[in-house]
PDB file of C-alpha atoms in Angstrom:
ATOM      1  CA  MET A   1      10.358   4.718  -3.868  1.00  0.00           C
ATOM      2  CA  LYS A   2      11.414   5.927  -0.429  1.00  0.00           C
ATOM      3  CA  ARG A   3       9.983   9.376  -1.146  1.00  0.00           C
ATOM      4  CA  PHE A   4       6.738   7.871  -2.449  1.00  0.00           C
ATOM      5  CA  LEU A   5       6.351   5.751   0.690  1.00  0.00           C
ATOM      6  CA  ARG A   6       7.116   8.735   2.913  1.00  0.00           C
ATOM      7  CA  ASP A   7       4.703  11.054   1.089  1.00  0.00           C
ATOM      8  CA  ASN A   8       1.935   8.431   1.031  1.00  0.00           C
ATOM      9  CA  GLY A   9       2.633   6.687   4.319  1.00  0.00           C
ATOM     10  CA  LEU A  10      -0.919   6.926   5.666  1.00  0.00           C
ATOM     11  CA  SER A  11      -2.617   5.530   2.563  1.00  0.00           C
ATOM     12  CA  VAL A  12       0.027   2.834   1.970  1.00  0.00           C
ATOM     13  CA  GLY A  13       0.208   1.840   5.626  1.00  0.00           C
ATOM     14  CA  PHE A  14      -3.522   1.618   6.205  1.00  0.00           C
ATOM     15  CA  GLY A  15      -4.036   0.019   2.794  1.00  0.00           C
ATOM     16  CA  ALA A  16      -1.575  -2.742   3.688  1.00  0.00           C
ATOM     17  CA  MET A  17      -3.173  -3.252   7.115  1.00  0.00           C
ATOM     18  CA  PHE A  18      -6.613  -3.349   5.498  1.00  0.00           C
ATOM     19  CA  LEU A  19      -5.557  -6.052   3.028  1.00  0.00           C
ATOM     20  CA  ALA A  20      -3.891  -8.068   5.797  1.00  0.00           C
ATOM     21  CA  ALA A  21      -7.036  -7.863   7.930  1.00  0.00           C
ATOM     22  CA  LEU A  22      -9.258  -8.775   4.957  1.00  0.00           C
ATOM     23  CA  VAL A  23      -7.125 -11.824   4.160  1.00  0.00           C
ATOM     24  CA  GLY A  24      -7.175 -12.832   7.817  1.00  0.00           C
ATOM     25  CA  GLN A  25     -10.951 -12.427   7.908  1.00  0.00           C
ATOM     26  CA  ALA A  26     -11.273 -14.601   4.796  1.00  0.00           C
ATOM     27  CA  PHE A  27      -9.358 -17.506   6.363  1.00  0.00           C
ATOM     28  CA  ALA A  28     -10.994 -17.136   9.776  1.00  0.00           C
ATOM     29  CA  GLY A  29     -14.424 -16.799   8.188  1.00  0.00           C
ATOM     30  CA  GLN A  30     -13.906 -19.895   6.070  1.00  0.00           C
ATOM     31  CA  ALA A  31     -12.869 -21.894   9.138  1.00  0.00           C
ATOM     32  CA  ASP A  32     -15.894 -20.697  11.107  1.00  0.00           C
ATOM     33  CA  PHE A  33     -18.228 -21.345   8.165  1.00  0.00           C
ATOM     34  CA  ASN A  34     -16.892 -24.885   7.726  1.00  0.00           C
ATOM     35  CA  ASP A  35     -17.291 -25.580  11.447  1.00  0.00           C
ATOM     36  CA  ARG A  36     -20.945 -24.589  11.184  1.00  0.00           C
ATOM     37  CA  GLN A  37     -21.377 -26.637   8.021  1.00  0.00           C
ATOM     38  CA  LEU A  38     -19.983 -29.779   9.674  1.00  0.00           C
ATOM     39  CA  SER A  39     -22.070 -29.291  12.811  1.00  0.00           C
ATOM     40  CA  GLN A  40     -25.177 -29.112  10.606  1.00  0.00           C
ATOM     41  CA  GLY A  41     -24.197 -32.092   8.466  1.00  0.00           C
ATOM     42  CA  GLY A  42     -23.165 -29.987   5.473  1.00  0.00           C
ATOM     43  CA  ALA A  43     -20.063 -30.087   3.281  1.00  0.00           C
ATOM     44  CA  GLU A  44     -16.983 -27.953   3.728  1.00  0.00           C
ATOM     45  CA  VAL A  45     -16.185 -25.245   1.159  1.00  0.00           C
ATOM     46  CA  THR A  46     -12.885 -24.122  -0.342  1.00  0.00           C
ATOM     47  CA  LEU A  47     -11.514 -20.630   0.251  1.00  0.00           C
ATOM     48  CA  LEU A  48     -12.577 -19.491  -3.226  1.00  0.00           C
ATOM     49  CA  GLN A  49     -16.070 -20.842  -2.665  1.00  0.00           C
ATOM     50  CA  TYR A  50     -16.258 -19.012   0.649  1.00  0.00           C
ATOM     51  CA  LEU A  51     -15.070 -15.742  -0.910  1.00  0.00           C
ATOM     52  CA  ALA A  52     -17.925 -16.005  -3.428  1.00  0.00           C
ATOM     53  CA  SER A  53     -20.487 -16.769  -0.721  1.00  0.00           C
ATOM     54  CA  SER A  54     -23.095 -14.430   0.717  1.00  0.00           C
ATOM     55  CA  ASP A  55     -21.770 -15.254   4.199  1.00  0.00           C
ATOM     56  CA  PHE A  56     -18.445 -13.544   3.425  1.00  0.00           C
ATOM     57  CA  ALA A  57     -20.123 -10.680   1.544  1.00  0.00           C
ATOM     58  CA  VAL A  58     -22.489  -9.782   4.359  1.00  0.00           C
ATOM     59  CA  ASN A  59     -19.728  -9.797   6.965  1.00  0.00           C
ATOM     60  CA  VAL A  60     -17.565  -7.460   4.879  1.00  0.00           C
ATOM     61  CA  ALA A  61     -20.362  -5.162   3.724  1.00  0.00           C
ATOM     62  CA  GLU A  62     -21.902  -4.628   7.151  1.00  0.00           C
ATOM     63  CA  ASN A  63     -18.560  -3.391   8.484  1.00  0.00           C
ATOM     64  CA  TRP A  64     -17.935  -1.124   5.499  1.00  0.00           C
ATOM     65  CA  GLN A  65     -21.348   0.504   5.633  1.00  0.00           C
ATOM     66  CA  SER A  66     -21.043   1.337   9.329  1.00  0.00           C
ATOM     67  CA  GLU A  67     -17.605   2.882   8.806  1.00  0.00           C
ATOM     68  CA  TYR A  68     -18.750   5.051   5.915  1.00  0.00           C
ATOM     69  CA  LEU A  69     -21.886   6.053   7.814  1.00  0.00           C
ATOM     70  CA  GLN A  70     -19.533   7.314  10.516  1.00  0.00           C
ATOM     71  CA  PHE A  71     -17.499   9.340   8.011  1.00  0.00           C
ATOM     72  CA  PHE A  72     -20.590  10.693   6.254  1.00  0.00           C
ATOM     73  CA  LEU A  73     -22.222  11.855   9.483  1.00  0.00           C
ATOM     74  CA  TYR A  74     -18.973  13.276  10.839  1.00  0.00           C
ATOM     75  CA  VAL A  75     -18.216  15.265   7.669  1.00  0.00           C
ATOM     76  CA  PHE A  76     -21.681  16.842   7.692  1.00  0.00           C
ATOM     77  CA  ALA A  77     -22.173  17.152  11.452  1.00  0.00           C
ATOM     78  CA  THR A  78     -18.923  19.053  11.967  1.00  0.00           C
ATOM     79  CA  VAL A  79     -20.183  21.793   9.651  1.00  0.00           C
ATOM     80  CA  TRP A  80     -22.764  22.756  12.268  1.00  0.00           C
ATOM     81  CA  LEU A  81     -21.786  21.055  15.527  1.00  0.00           C
ATOM     82  CA  VAL A  82     -18.751  22.109  17.552  1.00  0.00           C
ATOM     83  CA  GLN A  83     -17.036  20.856  20.702  1.00  0.00           C
ATOM     84  CA  ARG A  84     -15.183  23.418  22.782  1.00  0.00           C
ATOM     85  CA  GLY A  85     -11.604  22.359  23.387  1.00  0.00           C
ATOM     86  CA  SER A  86     -11.534  19.558  20.805  1.00  0.00           C
ATOM     87  CA  PRO A  87      -9.067  19.499  17.875  1.00  0.00           C
ATOM     88  CA  GLU A  88     -11.776  17.560  16.018  1.00  0.00           C
ATOM     89  CA  SER A  89     -13.987  20.672  16.055  1.00  0.00           C
ATOM     90  CA  LYS A  90     -13.956  23.950  14.155  1.00  0.00           C
ATOM     91  CA  PRO A  91     -13.492  27.167  16.152  1.00  0.00           C
ATOM     92  CA  MET A  92     -16.625  28.165  18.011  1.00  0.00           C
ATOM     93  CA  ASP A  93     -17.201  31.237  15.817  1.00  0.00           C
ATOM     94  CA  GLN A  94     -17.112  29.372  12.483  1.00  0.00           C
ATOM     95  CA  ILE A  95     -20.301  27.324  12.717  1.00  0.00           C
ATOM     96  CA  GLY A  96     -21.900  26.767   9.312  1.00  0.00           C
ATOM     97  CA  THR A  97     -20.649  26.553   5.729  1.00  0.00           C
ATOM     98  CA  GLU A  98     -18.504  29.723   6.074  1.00  0.00           C
ATOM     99  CA  SER A  99     -18.057  32.482   3.498  1.00  0.00           C
ATOM    100  CA  ASP A 100     -16.649  32.131  -0.021  1.00  0.00           C
ATOM    101  CA  GLU A 101     -13.615  34.106   1.114  1.00  0.00           C
ATOM    102  CA  GLN A 102     -12.942  31.730   4.019  1.00  0.00           C
ATOM    103  CA  GLN A 103     -13.371  28.723   1.728  1.00  0.00           C
ATOM    104  CA  GLU A 104     -11.317  30.271  -1.115  1.00  0.00           C
ATOM    105  CA  VAL A 105     -13.903  29.603  -3.824  1.00  0.00           C
ATOM    106  CA  GLY A 106     -15.111  31.560  -6.851  1.00  0.00           C
ATOM    107  CA  ARG A 107     -13.421  34.952  -7.100  1.00  0.00           C
ATOM    108  CA  TYR A 108     -11.509  34.242  -3.889  1.00  0.00           C
ATOM    109  CA  ALA A 109      -9.798  31.162  -5.322  1.00  0.00           C
ATOM    110  CA  ASP A 110      -6.141  31.362  -6.262  1.00  0.00           C
ATOM    111  CA  GLU A 111      -4.300  29.857  -9.208  1.00  0.00           C
ATOM    112  CA  ASP A 112      -3.485  26.672  -7.290  1.00  0.00           C
ATOM    113  CA  SER A 113      -7.114  26.033  -6.291  1.00  0.00           C
ATOM    114  CA  PRO A 114      -8.933  23.077  -7.905  1.00  0.00           C
ATOM    115  CA  LYS A 115     -10.623  24.103 -11.157  1.00  0.00           C
ATOM    116  CA  TRP A 116     -14.122  23.414  -9.858  1.00  0.00           C
ATOM    117  CA  ALA A 117     -13.428  25.613  -6.825  1.00  0.00           C
ATOM    118  CA  GLN A 118     -12.617  28.450  -9.237  1.00  0.00           C
ATOM    119  CA  ALA A 119     -15.502  27.792 -11.649  1.00  0.00           C
ATOM    120  CA  GLY A 120     -18.428  28.994  -9.548  1.00  0.00           C
ATOM    121  CA  GLY A 121     -22.047  27.941 -10.099  1.00  0.00           C
ATOM    122  CA  TRP A 122     -23.163  24.335  -9.853  1.00  0.00           C
ATOM    123  CA  ARG A 123     -19.655  22.933 -10.259  1.00  0.00           C
ATOM    124  CA  THR A 124     -18.371  24.739  -7.179  1.00  0.00           C
ATOM    125  CA  ALA A 125     -21.555  23.827  -5.299  1.00  0.00           C
ATOM    126  CA  VAL A 126     -21.030  20.116  -6.082  1.00  0.00           C
ATOM    127  CA  PHE A 127     -17.275  20.213  -5.424  1.00  0.00           C
ATOM    128  CA  SER A 128     -17.936  21.998  -2.119  1.00  0.00           C
ATOM    129  CA  ARG A 129     -19.889  18.941  -0.961  1.00  0.00           C
ATOM    130  CA  SER A 130     -18.005  16.221  -2.851  1.00  0.00           C
ATOM    131  CA  LEU A 131     -16.445  14.591   0.215  1.00  0.00           C
ATOM    132  CA  GLY A 132     -19.788  14.183   1.965  1.00  0.00           C
ATOM    133  CA  ILE A 133     -21.447  13.004  -1.260  1.00  0.00           C
ATOM    134  CA  ALA A 134     -18.734  10.370  -1.764  1.00  0.00           C
ATOM    135  CA  MET A 135     -19.037   9.116   1.824  1.00  0.00           C
ATOM    136  CA  ALA A 136     -22.831   8.953   1.539  1.00  0.00           C
ATOM    137  CA  ALA A 137     -22.692   7.110  -1.797  1.00  0.00           C
ATOM    138  CA  ILE A 138     -20.257   4.476  -0.499  1.00  0.00           C
ATOM    139  CA  PHE A 139     -22.357   4.054   2.647  1.00  0.00           C
ATOM    140  CA  LEU A 140     -25.558   3.520   0.653  1.00  0.00           C
ATOM    141  CA  LEU A 141     -23.907   1.114  -1.782  1.00  0.00           C
ATOM    142  CA  SER A 142     -22.333  -0.969   0.987  1.00  0.00           C
ATOM    143  CA  TRP A 143     -25.577  -0.909   2.993  1.00  0.00           C
ATOM    144  CA  PHE A 144     -27.426  -2.166  -0.085  1.00  0.00           C
ATOM    145  CA  ALA A 145     -24.784  -4.882  -0.630  1.00  0.00           C
ATOM    146  CA  GLN A 146     -25.134  -5.901   3.015  1.00  0.00           C
ATOM    147  CA  SER A 147     -28.908  -6.138   2.721  1.00  0.00           C
ATOM    148  CA  VAL A 148     -28.748  -8.251  -0.472  1.00  0.00           C
ATOM    149  CA  ALA A 149     -26.092 -10.609   0.910  1.00  0.00           C
ATOM    150  CA  GLY A 150     -27.887 -10.755   4.260  1.00  0.00           C
ATOM    151  CA  LEU A 151     -31.121 -11.655   2.490  1.00  0.00           C
ATOM    152  CA  SER A 152     -29.387 -14.608   0.818  1.00  0.00           C
ATOM    153  CA  VAL A 153     -27.996 -15.858   4.144  1.00  0.00           C
ATOM    154  CA  TYR A 154     -31.333 -15.356   5.887  1.00  0.00           C
ATOM    155  CA  ASN A 155     -33.313 -17.196   3.213  1.00  0.00           C
ATOM    156  CA  ALA A 156     -30.847 -20.091   3.248  1.00  0.00           C
ATOM    157  CA  GLU A 157     -31.504 -20.426   6.969  1.00  0.00           C
ATOM    158  CA  GLN A 158     -35.256 -20.130   6.407  1.00  0.00           C
ATOM    159  CA  ILE A 159     -35.196 -22.964   3.849  1.00  0.00           C
ATOM    160  CA  ALA A 160     -33.003 -25.130   6.085  1.00  0.00           C
ATOM    161  CA  GLU A 161     -35.605 -24.721   8.832  1.00  0.00           C
ATOM    162  CA  LEU A 162     -38.439 -25.526   6.380  1.00  0.00           C
ATOM    163  CA  GLN A 163     -39.771 -21.978   6.457  1.00  0.00           C
ATOM    164  CA  ASP A 164     -40.683 -19.705   3.562  1.00  0.00           C
ATOM    165  CA  PRO A 165     -38.021 -17.353   2.166  1.00  0.00           C
ATOM    166  CA  VAL A 166     -38.776 -13.620   2.249  1.00  0.00           C
ATOM    167  CA  SER A 167     -38.454 -10.812  -0.285  1.00  0.00           C
ATOM    168  CA  TRP A 168     -35.887  -8.017  -0.028  1.00  0.00           C
ATOM    169  CA  PRO A 169     -38.422  -5.421   1.241  1.00  0.00           C
ATOM    170  CA  ALA A 170     -39.652  -7.931   3.823  1.00  0.00           C
ATOM    171  CA  TYR A 171     -36.073  -8.649   4.936  1.00  0.00           C
ATOM    172  CA  LEU A 172     -35.553  -4.944   5.642  1.00  0.00           C
ATOM    173  CA  GLY A 173     -38.222  -5.283   8.321  1.00  0.00           C
ATOM    174  CA  VAL A 174     -36.683  -8.372   9.938  1.00  0.00           C
ATOM    175  CA  ALA A 175     -35.324  -7.849  13.450  1.00  0.00           C
ATOM    176  CA  GLU A 176     -32.131  -9.791  12.676  1.00  0.00           C
ATOM    177  CA  PHE A 177     -31.171  -7.321   9.943  1.00  0.00           C
ATOM    178  CA  TRP A 178     -31.574  -4.287  12.188  1.00  0.00           C
ATOM    179  CA  ASN A 179     -29.935  -6.018  15.132  1.00  0.00           C
ATOM    180  CA  ARG A 180     -26.769  -6.596  13.060  1.00  0.00           C
ATOM    181  CA  THR A 181     -26.937  -3.111  11.525  1.00  0.00           C
ATOM    182  CA  LEU A 182     -27.537  -1.120  14.710  1.00  0.00           C
ATOM    183  CA  GLN A 183     -24.802  -2.999  16.576  1.00  0.00           C
ATOM    184  CA  ASN A 184     -22.314  -1.591  14.078  1.00  0.00           C
ATOM    185  CA  TRP A 185     -23.812   1.888  13.960  1.00  0.00           C
ATOM    186  CA  GLN A 186     -23.821   2.441  17.709  1.00  0.00           C
ATOM    187  CA  SER A 187     -20.202   1.343  18.080  1.00  0.00           C
ATOM    188  CA  GLU A 188     -19.020   3.726  15.334  1.00  0.00           C
ATOM    189  CA  LEU A 189     -20.980   6.677  16.732  1.00  0.00           C
ATOM    190  CA  LEU A 190     -19.635   5.963  20.218  1.00  0.00           C
ATOM    191  CA  ALA A 191     -16.068   5.915  18.886  1.00  0.00           C
ATOM    192  CA  VAL A 192     -16.424   9.285  17.090  1.00  0.00           C
ATOM    193  CA  GLY A 193     -18.086  10.950  20.051  1.00  0.00           C
ATOM    194  CA  SER A 194     -15.472   9.574  22.422  1.00  0.00           C
ATOM    195  CA  LEU A 195     -12.594  10.898  20.294  1.00  0.00           C
ATOM    196  CA  ALA A 196     -14.138  14.367  20.152  1.00  0.00           C
ATOM    197  CA  VAL A 197     -14.515  14.497  23.949  1.00  0.00           C
ATOM    198  CA  PHE A 198     -11.359  12.639  25.032  1.00  0.00           C
ATOM    199  CA  SER A 199      -9.181  14.873  22.826  1.00  0.00           C
ATOM    200  CA  VAL A 200     -10.314  17.884  24.871  1.00  0.00           C
ATOM    201  CA  TYR A 201      -8.491  16.566  27.941  1.00  0.00           C
ATOM    202  CA  TRP A 202      -6.029  13.922  26.749  1.00  0.00           C
ATOM    203  CA  ARG A 203      -3.066  14.228  24.377  1.00  0.00           C
ATOM    204  CA  GLN A 204      -1.021  12.158  21.941  1.00  0.00           C
ATOM    205  CA  ARG A 205       2.256  13.857  21.207  1.00  0.00           C
ATOM    206  CA  GLY A 206       2.833  14.436  17.481  1.00  0.00           C
ATOM    207  CA  SER A 207      -0.657  13.373  16.345  1.00  0.00           C
ATOM    208  CA  PRO A 208      -2.802  15.749  14.251  1.00  0.00           C
ATOM    209  CA  ASP A 209      -5.819  14.302  16.060  1.00  0.00           C
ATOM    210  CA  SER A 210      -4.462  15.660  19.337  1.00  0.00           C
ATOM    211  CA  LYS A 211      -3.706  19.166  20.531  1.00  0.00           C
ATOM    212  CA  PRO A 212      -0.090  19.950  21.410  1.00  0.00           C
ATOM    213  CA  VAL A 213       0.667  18.528  24.831  1.00  0.00           C
ATOM    214  CA  GLY A 214       0.913  21.901  26.578  1.00  0.00           C
ATOM    215  CA  THR A 215      -2.185  23.464  24.994  1.00  0.00           C
ATOM    216  CA  SER A 216      -5.021  24.576  27.271  1.00  0.00           C
ATOM    217  CA  HIS A 217      -8.041  22.297  27.565  1.00  0.00           C
ATOM    218  CA  ASP A 218     -10.242  25.167  26.300  1.00  0.00           C
ATOM    219  CA  THR A 219      -8.313  25.600  23.030  1.00  0.00           C
ATOM    220  CA  THR A 220     -10.455  24.418  20.119  1.00  0.00           C
ATOM    221  CA  GLU A 221      -9.378  23.100  16.697  1.00  0.00           C
ATOM    222  CA  LYS A 222      -5.623  23.570  17.149  1.00  0.00           C
ATOM    223  CA  SER A 223      -3.660  20.365  16.504  1.00  0.00           C
ATOM    224  CA  GLY A 224      -0.046  19.334  16.319  1.00  0.00           C
TER     225      GLY A 224
END
């Protein structure tokens, strides 16, 4: 067990923190929802009822979609965009998808390479982009979930105010939807851009997201 925890410390650690934060959000969200219900003359809901509500779903989904948008854009952008001096960037002379030899695919793969990296053809082409495809798929699914849950919340408010509910396509054109969405997007893009630039000049000893403390500001990609 100790070896498993050591070898999987990042996934286990962040998984545990994620679950703790999600549970905390559930209780805090229920309390906030019930406060709003009481102020509007409505009835309180139980935790299970809140977890099944569109209010909880939209709050979770809008955060997930912005995070996976960040990962999707970063995975693809760093193929072509570089930042001199940043450990988050490839070397300046490796812009692009690189050669088969550099990527160890097809006839350049070794016996330990993943099977689809060795296969060539469409399988290697798909596997070569599988991380970006996965990030994009999760982003689109969570964005869709956010829009559906947000539509339910929005229409409930419309009915409470004696106004007509709207369809899903119409909701996608509502300012409230894009206000919530773009708030999350801009914060994630700012965070990624800041890390790429700050890591040129600042250090965190022992972190793979930082260059070694004594490395020149102009050194690109190197981490430790």
